[in-house]
Tab-separated table of C-alpha atoms in Angstrom:
chain	number	residue	atom	x	y	z
A	1	ASN	CA	7.462	-18.799	-4.071
A	2	ALA	CA	8.342	-16.508	-1.171
A	3	GLY	CA	6.853	-13.383	-2.822
A	4	VAL	CA	8.343	-10.224	-1.303
A	5	THR	CA	10.748	-10.656	1.595
A	6	GLN	CA	12.149	-7.964	3.858
A	7	THR	CA	14.962	-7.966	6.373
A	8	PRO	CA	15.201	-7.245	9.206
A	9	LYS	CA	11.735	-7.584	10.759
A	10	PHE	CA	12.560	-5.303	13.683
A	11	GLN	CA	15.321	-2.778	14.298
A	12	VAL	CA	16.147	-0.251	16.993
A	13	LEU	CA	18.603	2.514	16.143
A	14	LYS	CA	20.052	5.460	17.977
A	15	THR	CA	19.780	8.915	16.444
A	16	GLY	CA	22.533	9.385	13.873
A	17	GLN	CA	23.129	5.696	13.176
A	18	SER	CA	22.791	4.343	9.671
A	19	MET	CA	21.229	1.173	8.349
A	20	THR	CA	19.997	-0.503	5.199
A	21	LEU	CA	16.648	-2.231	4.826
A	22	GLN	CA	16.726	-5.088	2.358
A	23	CYS	CA	13.936	-6.179	0.023
A	24	ALA	CA	13.812	-8.982	-2.513
A	25	GLN	CA	11.074	-10.367	-4.768
A	26	ASP	CA	10.964	-13.626	-6.702
A	27	MET	CA	8.053	-12.820	-9.018
A	28	ASN	CA	10.189	-11.336	-11.821
A	29	HIS	CA	8.466	-7.980	-11.326
A	30	ASN	CA	9.797	-4.896	-13.033
A	31	SER	CA	8.684	-2.265	-10.506
A	32	MET	CA	9.532	-2.014	-6.820
A	33	TYR	CA	8.552	0.452	-4.092
A	34	TRP	CA	9.354	1.552	-0.562
A	35	TYR	CA	6.591	2.929	1.677
A	36	ARG	CA	6.362	4.008	5.272
A	37	GLN	CA	3.260	3.636	7.438
A	38	ASP	CA	2.668	5.770	10.498
A	39	PRO	CA	-0.185	5.337	12.997
A	40	GLY	CA	-3.536	6.555	11.687
A	41	MET	CA	-2.152	7.231	8.246
A	42	GLY	CA	-2.071	5.406	4.991
A	43	LEU	CA	1.111	4.369	3.302
A	44	ARG	CA	3.340	7.091	1.928
A	45	LEU	CA	5.687	6.416	-0.950
A	46	ILE	CA	9.351	7.070	-0.202
A	47	TYR	CA	11.058	5.923	-3.411
A	48	TYR	CA	10.224	3.652	-6.284
A	49	SER	CA	11.963	1.911	-9.154
A	50	ALA	CA	9.928	1.592	-12.323
A	51	SER	CA	12.413	-0.854	-13.816
A	52	GLU	CA	15.890	-2.193	-13.197
A	53	GLY	CA	18.389	0.642	-13.382
A	54	THR	CA	15.962	3.455	-12.545
A	55	THR	CA	14.902	5.035	-9.271
A	56	ASP	CA	12.679	8.023	-8.527
A	57	LYS	CA	11.540	10.002	-5.525
A	58	GLY	CA	8.111	9.523	-4.053
A	59	GLU	CA	6.166	11.692	-1.642
A	60	VAL	CA	8.583	11.609	1.338
A	61	PRO	CA	12.165	10.939	0.104
A	62	ASN	CA	14.121	13.208	2.465
A	63	GLY	CA	16.549	11.325	4.696
A	64	TYR	CA	16.531	8.177	2.543
A	65	ASN	CA	18.454	6.709	-0.360
A	66	VAL	CA	17.719	3.640	-2.451
A	67	SER	CA	19.551	1.190	-4.660
A	68	ARG	CA	18.006	-1.109	-7.247
A	69	LEU	CA	20.754	-3.718	-7.031
A	70	ASN	CA	19.273	-5.963	-9.730
A	71	LYS	CA	15.794	-6.927	-10.871
A	72	ARG	CA	15.117	-8.846	-7.635
A	73	GLU	CA	16.490	-6.515	-4.985
A	74	PHE	CA	15.691	-2.962	-3.886
A	75	SER	CA	17.303	-1.578	-0.732
A	76	LEU	CA	16.476	1.474	1.376
A	77	ARG	CA	19.218	3.245	3.312
A	78	LEU	CA	18.935	5.652	6.213
A	79	GLU	CA	22.246	7.525	6.359
A	80	SER	CA	21.652	9.316	9.671
A	81	ALA	CA	18.537	8.088	11.432
A	82	ALA	CA	16.207	10.553	13.159
A	83	PRO	CA	13.320	9.885	15.590
A	84	SER	CA	10.917	11.119	12.881
A	85	GLN	CA	11.888	8.050	10.870
A	86	THR	CA	10.373	5.731	13.465
A	87	SER	CA	7.808	3.882	11.385
A	88	VAL	CA	6.873	0.615	9.736
A	89	TYR	CA	8.517	0.250	6.344
A	90	PHE	CA	6.983	-1.804	3.565
A	91	CYS	CA	8.513	-2.923	0.322
A	92	ALA	CA	6.260	-3.803	-2.601
A	93	SER	CA	6.605	-4.951	-6.187
A	94	SER	CA	4.435	-5.081	-9.299
A	95	ASP	CA	4.848	-6.249	-12.856
A	96	SER	CA	4.144	-2.719	-14.057
A	97	LEU	CA	3.369	0.674	-12.593
A	98	TYR	CA	-0.294	0.292	-13.541
A	99	ASN	CA	-1.056	-2.978	-11.804
A	100	GLU	CA	-1.570	-4.468	-8.368
A	101	GLN	CA	1.266	-4.346	-5.886
A	102	PHE	CA	2.488	-7.213	-3.732
A	103	PHE	CA	3.730	-6.258	-0.283
A	104	GLY	CA	6.335	-7.644	2.052
A	105	PRO	CA	5.670	-8.218	5.776
A	106	GLY	CA	7.269	-4.936	6.853
A	107	THR	CA	10.161	-3.755	9.007
A	108	ARG	CA	9.378	-2.082	12.310
A	109	LEU	CA	12.009	0.578	12.910
A	110	THR	CA	12.389	2.565	16.111
A	111	VAL	CA	14.855	5.445	16.302
A	112	LEU	CA	15.690	6.570	19.831
B	1	SER	CA	-0.837	14.431	0.353
B	2	GLN	CA	-3.484	11.705	0.353
B	3	GLN	CA	-5.513	11.400	-2.803
B	4	GLY	CA	-8.038	8.968	-1.385
B	5	GLU	CA	-9.964	9.102	1.878
B	6	GLU	CA	-11.976	6.238	3.336
B	7	ASP	CA	-15.205	6.556	5.259
B	8	PRO	CA	-16.018	5.499	7.932
B	9	GLN	CA	-12.763	5.372	9.892
B	10	ALA	CA	-14.041	2.358	11.833
B	11	LEU	CA	-16.856	-0.141	11.435
B	12	SER	CA	-18.082	-2.891	13.788
B	13	ILE	CA	-20.506	-5.509	12.510
B	14	GLN	CA	-21.887	-8.908	13.475
B	15	GLU	CA	-20.680	-12.009	11.674
B	16	GLY	CA	-22.891	-12.646	8.670
B	17	GLU	CA	-23.734	-8.978	8.112
B	18	ASN	CA	-22.524	-6.936	5.167
B	19	ALA	CA	-19.839	-4.259	5.513
B	20	THR	CA	-19.705	-1.226	3.268
B	21	MET	CA	-16.952	1.356	3.149
B	22	ASN	CA	-16.411	4.281	0.844
B	23	CYS	CA	-13.456	6.025	-0.735
B	24	SER	CA	-13.430	9.541	-2.139
B	25	TYR	CA	-10.618	11.019	-4.191
B	26	LYS	CA	-9.729	14.405	-5.569
B	27	THR	CA	-8.381	14.172	-9.102
B	28	SER	CA	-9.071	12.043	-12.170
B	29	ILE	CA	-7.618	8.553	-11.976
B	30	ASN	CA	-6.503	5.649	-14.135
B	31	ASN	CA	-7.200	2.939	-11.559
B	32	LEU	CA	-8.527	2.513	-8.051
B	33	GLN	CA	-7.421	-0.398	-5.912
B	34	TRP	CA	-8.545	-1.840	-2.585
B	35	TYR	CA	-6.140	-3.520	-0.173
B	36	ARG	CA	-6.588	-5.342	3.131
B	37	GLN	CA	-4.153	-5.264	6.033
B	38	ASN	CA	-4.427	-7.660	8.941
B	39	SER	CA	-2.944	-6.468	12.203
B	40	GLY	CA	0.835	-6.439	12.081
B	41	ARG	CA	1.034	-7.695	8.492
B	42	GLY	CA	1.660	-6.343	5.019
B	43	LEU	CA	-1.064	-5.228	2.649
B	44	VAL	CA	-2.851	-7.726	0.442
B	45	HIS	CA	-4.375	-6.666	-2.867
B	46	LEU	CA	-8.120	-7.299	-3.103
B	47	ILE	CA	-9.362	-5.785	-6.323
B	48	LEU	CA	-8.450	-3.258	-9.020
B	49	ILE	CA	-11.070	-1.287	-10.941
B	50	ARG	CA	-10.144	0.805	-13.938
B	51	SER	CA	-11.595	4.248	-14.627
B	52	ASN	CA	-13.739	2.936	-17.490
B	53	GLU	CA	-15.329	0.254	-15.288
B	54	ARG	CA	-18.312	0.818	-13.014
B	55	GLU	CA	-18.538	-2.374	-10.994
B	56	LYS	CA	-16.395	-5.392	-10.267
B	57	HIS	CA	-16.892	-8.556	-8.232
B	58	SER	CA	-14.456	-10.956	-6.621
B	59	GLY	CA	-15.923	-13.663	-4.405
B	60	ARG	CA	-17.730	-11.885	-1.536
B	61	LEU	CA	-16.341	-8.504	-2.585
B	62	ARG	CA	-18.160	-5.970	-4.735
B	63	VAL	CA	-16.529	-2.705	-5.766
B	64	THR	CA	-18.248	0.175	-7.505
B	65	LEU	CA	-16.683	3.243	-9.055
B	66	ASP	CA	-18.442	6.522	-9.819
B	67	THR	CA	-15.974	8.772	-11.623
B	68	SER	CA	-18.488	11.643	-11.798
B	69	LYS	CA	-18.586	11.729	-7.981
B	70	LYS	CA	-14.941	10.700	-7.614
B	71	SER	CA	-15.914	7.929	-5.247
B	72	SER	CA	-15.781	4.170	-4.833
B	73	SER	CA	-17.368	1.712	-2.456
B	74	LEU	CA	-16.269	-1.696	-1.222
B	75	LEU	CA	-18.944	-4.135	-0.067
B	76	ILE	CA	-18.064	-7.302	1.811
B	77	THR	CA	-21.031	-9.650	1.963
B	78	ALA	CA	-21.700	-12.267	4.646
B	79	SER	CA	-18.764	-11.129	6.765
B	80	ARG	CA	-16.590	-13.546	8.729
B	81	ALA	CA	-14.289	-13.099	11.703
B	82	ALA	CA	-11.359	-13.431	9.279
B	83	ASP	CA	-12.517	-10.225	7.539
B	84	THR	CA	-11.446	-8.240	10.622
B	85	ALA	CA	-8.757	-5.962	9.190
B	86	SER	CA	-8.038	-2.478	7.907
B	87	TYR	CA	-9.091	-1.730	4.353
B	88	PHE	CA	-7.350	0.869	2.198
B	89	CYS	CA	-8.210	2.394	-1.113
B	90	ALA	CA	-5.353	3.462	-3.349
B	91	THR	CA	-5.570	5.670	-6.391
B	92	ASP	CA	-3.193	6.885	-9.001
B	93	LYS	CA	-3.681	10.106	-10.927
B	94	GLU	CA	-4.465	10.363	-14.606
B	95	ASP	CA	-1.032	11.849	-15.349
B	96	ASP	CA	0.937	10.031	-12.632
B	97	TYR	CA	0.799	6.314	-11.961
B	98	LYS	CA	2.179	6.384	-8.408
B	99	LEU	CA	-0.342	5.085	-5.851
B	100	SER	CA	-1.696	7.269	-3.075
B	101	PHE	CA	-3.273	5.473	-0.102
B	102	GLY	CA	-6.015	6.666	2.208
B	103	ALA	CA	-5.835	6.291	5.993
B	104	GLY	CA	-8.057	3.215	5.900
B	105	THR	CA	-11.251	1.827	7.415
B	106	THR	CA	-10.830	-0.526	10.368
B	107	VAL	CA	-13.430	-3.288	10.245
B	108	THR	CA	-14.186	-5.474	13.265
B	109	VAL	CA	-16.398	-8.502	12.751
B	110	ARG	CA	-17.937	-9.741	16.015
B	111	ALA	CA	-18.692	-13.427	16.454
């Protein structure tokens, strides 16, 4: 049981480049989430997917898009990266919106 | 905006001592959760307490919830070096189940 996996672990982009962060879970969870964590701050929700086939905006969705590819996979895309998107990105999953979340190891993204 | 805020921001204790941290929040909640994050790693769920519960235990962890004061506390008893981490409270809102995380309490346990 790998839990929640994220790829890549590290990424450096130039301003304006695009990339997709991948997330997969093997716990048969219905709900999946993308957060960003900046120094001295808690996690902020970017987008979430309550169940397969649905996605909704969180607190800080601007500059991002998501795809819930199937029940296992939830990807986050940066279409045109900006330095303000330099952060650590975490994917999480839970069996329902009301229960504990399981987190991946994170992706450290630097935008130059 | 952050719903929950932890206090203190940082805490340094000797191995074997107890560590207590607090979380205050602004609006009525369904659940409050505590998570731990070791340096450079993802968050790990510690405990969930529902709004109709007042106290919960898990191993060396004790969580209390006072909905009248909109606050919670996390107590770690008999701390160990491995407890060195950042601890976050996360709350939802009564009409919105999305979690909002505080900025965390950084705990250092000295040998």
